[in-house]
PDB file of C-alpha atoms in Angstrom:
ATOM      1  CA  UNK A   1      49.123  94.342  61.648  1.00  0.00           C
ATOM      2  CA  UNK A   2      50.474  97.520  60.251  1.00  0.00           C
ATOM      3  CA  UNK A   3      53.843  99.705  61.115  1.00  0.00           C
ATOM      4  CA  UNK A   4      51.374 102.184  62.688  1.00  0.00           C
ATOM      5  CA  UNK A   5      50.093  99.903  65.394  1.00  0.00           C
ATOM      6  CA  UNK A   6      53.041  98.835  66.956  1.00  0.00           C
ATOM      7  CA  UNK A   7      54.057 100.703  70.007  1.00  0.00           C
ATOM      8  CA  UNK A   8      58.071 100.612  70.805  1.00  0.00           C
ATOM      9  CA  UNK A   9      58.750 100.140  74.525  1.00  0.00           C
ATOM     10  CA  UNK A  10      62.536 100.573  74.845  1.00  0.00           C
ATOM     11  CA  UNK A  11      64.222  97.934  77.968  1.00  0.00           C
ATOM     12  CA  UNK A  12      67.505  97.679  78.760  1.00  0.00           C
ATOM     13  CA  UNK A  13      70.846  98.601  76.528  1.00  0.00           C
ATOM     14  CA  UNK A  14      74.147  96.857  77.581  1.00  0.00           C
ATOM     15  CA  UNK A  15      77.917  97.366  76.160  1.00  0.00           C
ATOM     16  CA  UNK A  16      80.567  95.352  76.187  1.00  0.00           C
ATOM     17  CA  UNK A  17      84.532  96.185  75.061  1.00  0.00           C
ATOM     18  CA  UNK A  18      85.648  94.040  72.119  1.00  0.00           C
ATOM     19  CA  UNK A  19      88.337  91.980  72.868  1.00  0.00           C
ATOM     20  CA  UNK A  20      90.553  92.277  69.601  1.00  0.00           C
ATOM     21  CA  UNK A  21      89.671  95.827  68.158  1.00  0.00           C
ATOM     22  CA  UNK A  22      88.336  97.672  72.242  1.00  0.00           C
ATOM     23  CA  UNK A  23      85.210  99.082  70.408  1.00  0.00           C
ATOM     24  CA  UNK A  24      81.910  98.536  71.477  1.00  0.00           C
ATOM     25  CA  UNK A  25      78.734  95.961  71.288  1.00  0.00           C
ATOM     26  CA  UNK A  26      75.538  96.906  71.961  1.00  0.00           C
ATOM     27  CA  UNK A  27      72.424  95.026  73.027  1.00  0.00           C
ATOM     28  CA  UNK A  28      69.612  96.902  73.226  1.00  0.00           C
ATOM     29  CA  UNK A  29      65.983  95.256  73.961  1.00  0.00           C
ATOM     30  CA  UNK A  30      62.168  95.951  74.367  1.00  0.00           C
ATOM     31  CA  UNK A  31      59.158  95.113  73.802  1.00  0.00           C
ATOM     32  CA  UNK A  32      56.221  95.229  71.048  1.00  0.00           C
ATOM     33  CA  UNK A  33      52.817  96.015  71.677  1.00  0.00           C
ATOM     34  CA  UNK A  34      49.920  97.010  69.809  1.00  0.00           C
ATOM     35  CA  UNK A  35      46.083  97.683  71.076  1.00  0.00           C
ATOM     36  CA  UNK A  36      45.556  94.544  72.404  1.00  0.00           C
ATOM     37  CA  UNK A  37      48.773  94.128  74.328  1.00  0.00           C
ATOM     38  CA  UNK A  38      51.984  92.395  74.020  1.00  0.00           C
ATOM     39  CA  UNK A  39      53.625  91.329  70.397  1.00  0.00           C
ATOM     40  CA  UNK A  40      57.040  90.384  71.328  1.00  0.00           C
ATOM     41  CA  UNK A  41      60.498  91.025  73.072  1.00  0.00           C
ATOM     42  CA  UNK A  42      63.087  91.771  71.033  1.00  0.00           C
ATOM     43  CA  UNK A  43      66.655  92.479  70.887  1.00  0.00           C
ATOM     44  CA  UNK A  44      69.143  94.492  68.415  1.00  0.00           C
ATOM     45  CA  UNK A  45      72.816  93.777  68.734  1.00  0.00           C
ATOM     46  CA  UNK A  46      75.441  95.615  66.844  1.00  0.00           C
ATOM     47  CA  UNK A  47      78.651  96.780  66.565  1.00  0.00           C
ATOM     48  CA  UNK A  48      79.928 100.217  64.834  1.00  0.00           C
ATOM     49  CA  UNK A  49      83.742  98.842  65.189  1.00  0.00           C
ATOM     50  CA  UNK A  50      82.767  95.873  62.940  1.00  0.00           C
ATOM     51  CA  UNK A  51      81.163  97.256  59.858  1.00  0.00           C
ATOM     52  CA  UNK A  52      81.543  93.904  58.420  1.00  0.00           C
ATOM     53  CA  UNK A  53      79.034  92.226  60.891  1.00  0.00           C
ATOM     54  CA  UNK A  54      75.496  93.614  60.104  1.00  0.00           C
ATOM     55  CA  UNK A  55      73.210  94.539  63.359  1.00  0.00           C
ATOM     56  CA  UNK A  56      71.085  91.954  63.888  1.00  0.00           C
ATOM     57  CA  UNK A  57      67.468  92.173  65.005  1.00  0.00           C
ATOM     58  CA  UNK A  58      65.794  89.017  66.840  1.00  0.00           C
ATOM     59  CA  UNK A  59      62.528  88.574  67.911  1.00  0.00           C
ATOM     60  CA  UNK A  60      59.915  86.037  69.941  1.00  0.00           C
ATOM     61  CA  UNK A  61      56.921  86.000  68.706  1.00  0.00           C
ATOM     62  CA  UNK A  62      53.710  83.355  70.038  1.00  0.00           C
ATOM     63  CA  UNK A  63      52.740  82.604  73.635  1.00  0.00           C
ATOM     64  CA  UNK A  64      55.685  82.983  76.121  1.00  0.00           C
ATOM     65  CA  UNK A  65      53.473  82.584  79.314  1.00  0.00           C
ATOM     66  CA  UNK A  66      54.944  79.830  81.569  1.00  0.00           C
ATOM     67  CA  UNK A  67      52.400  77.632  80.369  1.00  0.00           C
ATOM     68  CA  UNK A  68      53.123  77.569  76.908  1.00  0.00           C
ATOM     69  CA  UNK A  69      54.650  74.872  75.059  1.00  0.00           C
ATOM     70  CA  UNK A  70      57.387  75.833  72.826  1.00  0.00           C
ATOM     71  CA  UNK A  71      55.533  74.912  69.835  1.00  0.00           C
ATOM     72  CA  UNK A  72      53.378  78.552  70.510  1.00  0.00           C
ATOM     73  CA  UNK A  73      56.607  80.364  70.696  1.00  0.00           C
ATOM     74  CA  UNK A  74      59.082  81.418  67.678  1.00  0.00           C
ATOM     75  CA  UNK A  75      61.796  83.208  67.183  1.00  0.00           C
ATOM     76  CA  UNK A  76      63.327  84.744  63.965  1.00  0.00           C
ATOM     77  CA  UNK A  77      65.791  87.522  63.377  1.00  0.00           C
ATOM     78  CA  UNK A  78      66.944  89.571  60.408  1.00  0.00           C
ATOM     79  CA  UNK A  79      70.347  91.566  59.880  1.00  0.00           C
ATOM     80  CA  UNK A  80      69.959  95.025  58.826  1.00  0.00           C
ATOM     81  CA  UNK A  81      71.896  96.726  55.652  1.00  0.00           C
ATOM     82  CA  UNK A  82      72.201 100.784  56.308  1.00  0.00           C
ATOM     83  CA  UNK A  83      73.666 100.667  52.307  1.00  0.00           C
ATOM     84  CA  UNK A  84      70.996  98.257  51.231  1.00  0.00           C
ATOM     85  CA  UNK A  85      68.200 100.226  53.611  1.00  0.00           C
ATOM     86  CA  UNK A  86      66.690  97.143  54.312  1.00  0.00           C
ATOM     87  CA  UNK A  87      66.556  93.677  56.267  1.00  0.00           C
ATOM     88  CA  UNK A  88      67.504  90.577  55.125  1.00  0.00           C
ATOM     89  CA  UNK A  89      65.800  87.455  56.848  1.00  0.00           C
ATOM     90  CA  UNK A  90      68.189  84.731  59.357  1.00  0.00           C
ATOM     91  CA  UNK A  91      68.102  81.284  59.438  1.00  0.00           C
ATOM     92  CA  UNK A  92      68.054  80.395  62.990  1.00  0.00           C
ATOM     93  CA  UNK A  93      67.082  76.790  63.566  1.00  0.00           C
ATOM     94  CA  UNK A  94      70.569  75.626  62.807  1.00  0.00           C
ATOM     95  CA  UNK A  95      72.033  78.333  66.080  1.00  0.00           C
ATOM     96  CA  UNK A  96      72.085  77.521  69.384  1.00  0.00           C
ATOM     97  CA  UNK A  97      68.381  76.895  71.079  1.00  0.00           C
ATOM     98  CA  UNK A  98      67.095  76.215  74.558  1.00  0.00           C
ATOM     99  CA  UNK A  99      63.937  74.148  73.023  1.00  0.00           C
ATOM    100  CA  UNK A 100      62.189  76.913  74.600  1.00  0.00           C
ATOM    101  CA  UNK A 101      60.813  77.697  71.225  1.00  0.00           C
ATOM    102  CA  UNK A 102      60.823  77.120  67.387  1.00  0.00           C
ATOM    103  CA  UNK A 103      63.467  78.855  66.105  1.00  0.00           C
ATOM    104  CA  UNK A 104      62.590  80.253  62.268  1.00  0.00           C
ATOM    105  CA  UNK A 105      64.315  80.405  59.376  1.00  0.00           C
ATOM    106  CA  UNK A 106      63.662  82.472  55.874  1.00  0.00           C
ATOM    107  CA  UNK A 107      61.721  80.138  54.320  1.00  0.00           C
ATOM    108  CA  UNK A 108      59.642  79.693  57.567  1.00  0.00           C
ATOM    109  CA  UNK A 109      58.705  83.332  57.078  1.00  0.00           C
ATOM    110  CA  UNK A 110      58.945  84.281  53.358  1.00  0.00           C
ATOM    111  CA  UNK A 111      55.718  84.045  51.411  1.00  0.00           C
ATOM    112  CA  UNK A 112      53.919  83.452  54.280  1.00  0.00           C
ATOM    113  CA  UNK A 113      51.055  85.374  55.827  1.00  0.00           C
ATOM    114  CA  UNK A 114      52.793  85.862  59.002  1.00  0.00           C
ATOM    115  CA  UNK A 115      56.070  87.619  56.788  1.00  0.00           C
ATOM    116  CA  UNK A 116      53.412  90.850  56.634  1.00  0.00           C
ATOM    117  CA  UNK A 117      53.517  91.195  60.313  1.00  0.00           C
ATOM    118  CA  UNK A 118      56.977  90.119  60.802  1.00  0.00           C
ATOM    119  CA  UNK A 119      58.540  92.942  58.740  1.00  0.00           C
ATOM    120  CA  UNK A 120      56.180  95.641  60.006  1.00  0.00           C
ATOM    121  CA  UNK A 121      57.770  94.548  63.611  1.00  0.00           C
ATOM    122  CA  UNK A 122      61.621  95.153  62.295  1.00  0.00           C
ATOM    123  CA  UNK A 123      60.401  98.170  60.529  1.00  0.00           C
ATOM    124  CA  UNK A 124      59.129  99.731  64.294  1.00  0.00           C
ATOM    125  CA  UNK A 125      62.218  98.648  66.064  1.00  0.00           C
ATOM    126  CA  UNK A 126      64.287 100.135  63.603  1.00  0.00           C
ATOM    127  CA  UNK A 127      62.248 103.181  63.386  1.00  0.00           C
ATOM    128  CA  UNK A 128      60.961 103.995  66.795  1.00  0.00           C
ATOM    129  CA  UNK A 129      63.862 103.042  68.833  1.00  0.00           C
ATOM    130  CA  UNK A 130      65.206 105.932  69.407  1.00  0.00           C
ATOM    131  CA  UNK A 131      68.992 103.952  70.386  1.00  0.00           C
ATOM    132  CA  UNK A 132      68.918 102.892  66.727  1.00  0.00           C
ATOM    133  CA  UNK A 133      69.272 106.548  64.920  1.00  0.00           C
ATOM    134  CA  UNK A 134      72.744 106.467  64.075  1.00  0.00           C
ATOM    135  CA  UNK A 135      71.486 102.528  61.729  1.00  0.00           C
ATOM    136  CA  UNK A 136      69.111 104.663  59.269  1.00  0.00           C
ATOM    137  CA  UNK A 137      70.063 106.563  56.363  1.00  0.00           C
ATOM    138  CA  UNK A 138      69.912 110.290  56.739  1.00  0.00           C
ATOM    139  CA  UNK A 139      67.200 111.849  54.565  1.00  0.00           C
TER     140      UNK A 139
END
């Protein structure tokens, strides 16, 4: 899978008012496709009142029809660095999970065949979501 196959369907955006400084969160998700249908979901939460705490990208991944067990299903995230202009893998199974799915961490993905694919999906968020302008470096 390359960045050029992956279509960017933008879903829903919510904000919410931070309790300690009043700035805003937002969570913005979609959806991935590519020629022969549905990639993933995806969501991008961030935060420009909390430089400190990098957006960060998730994403499932796999079979998430009803009948799937979780063991078809993954999820991995990465947090993005404007002054690095780049992502940097998560390490999710130790977070909260539903056992919906397998939850992925970096070694899970790095130096894998799937890590490829899974980069060229952050790379189409970040660059076709057109909520995400202000996170890229101005050229």
């Amino acid at each position: 899978m390359s960045l050029g196959e992956i279509i960017v369907e933008e879903r829903e955006d919510t904000s919410t008012r931070c309790a300690c400084c009043g700035g805003t969160t937002l969570r913005l998700t979609g959806d991935l496709k590519d020629q022969n249908g549905w990639l993933a979901f995806y969501s991008v939460r961030y935060s420009a009142a909390h430089p400190e705490r990098l957006p960060r990208f998730v994403l499932g991944y796999g079979d998430w029809s009803s009948e799937a067990p979780p063991g078809q299903r993954w999820v991995f995230g990465a947090d993005w660095s404007k002054d690095h202009n780049g992502f940097r893998l998560a390490d999710l199974s130790s977070g909260p999970s539903q056992g919906d799915a397998t939850h992925l961490d970096r070694s899970d993905i790095l130096d894998t065949r799937f890590a490829e694919d899974a980069f060229a999906m952050l790379d189409a968020i970040l660059m076709h979501d057109t909520r995400l302008k202000d996170l890229q470096h101005e050229h």
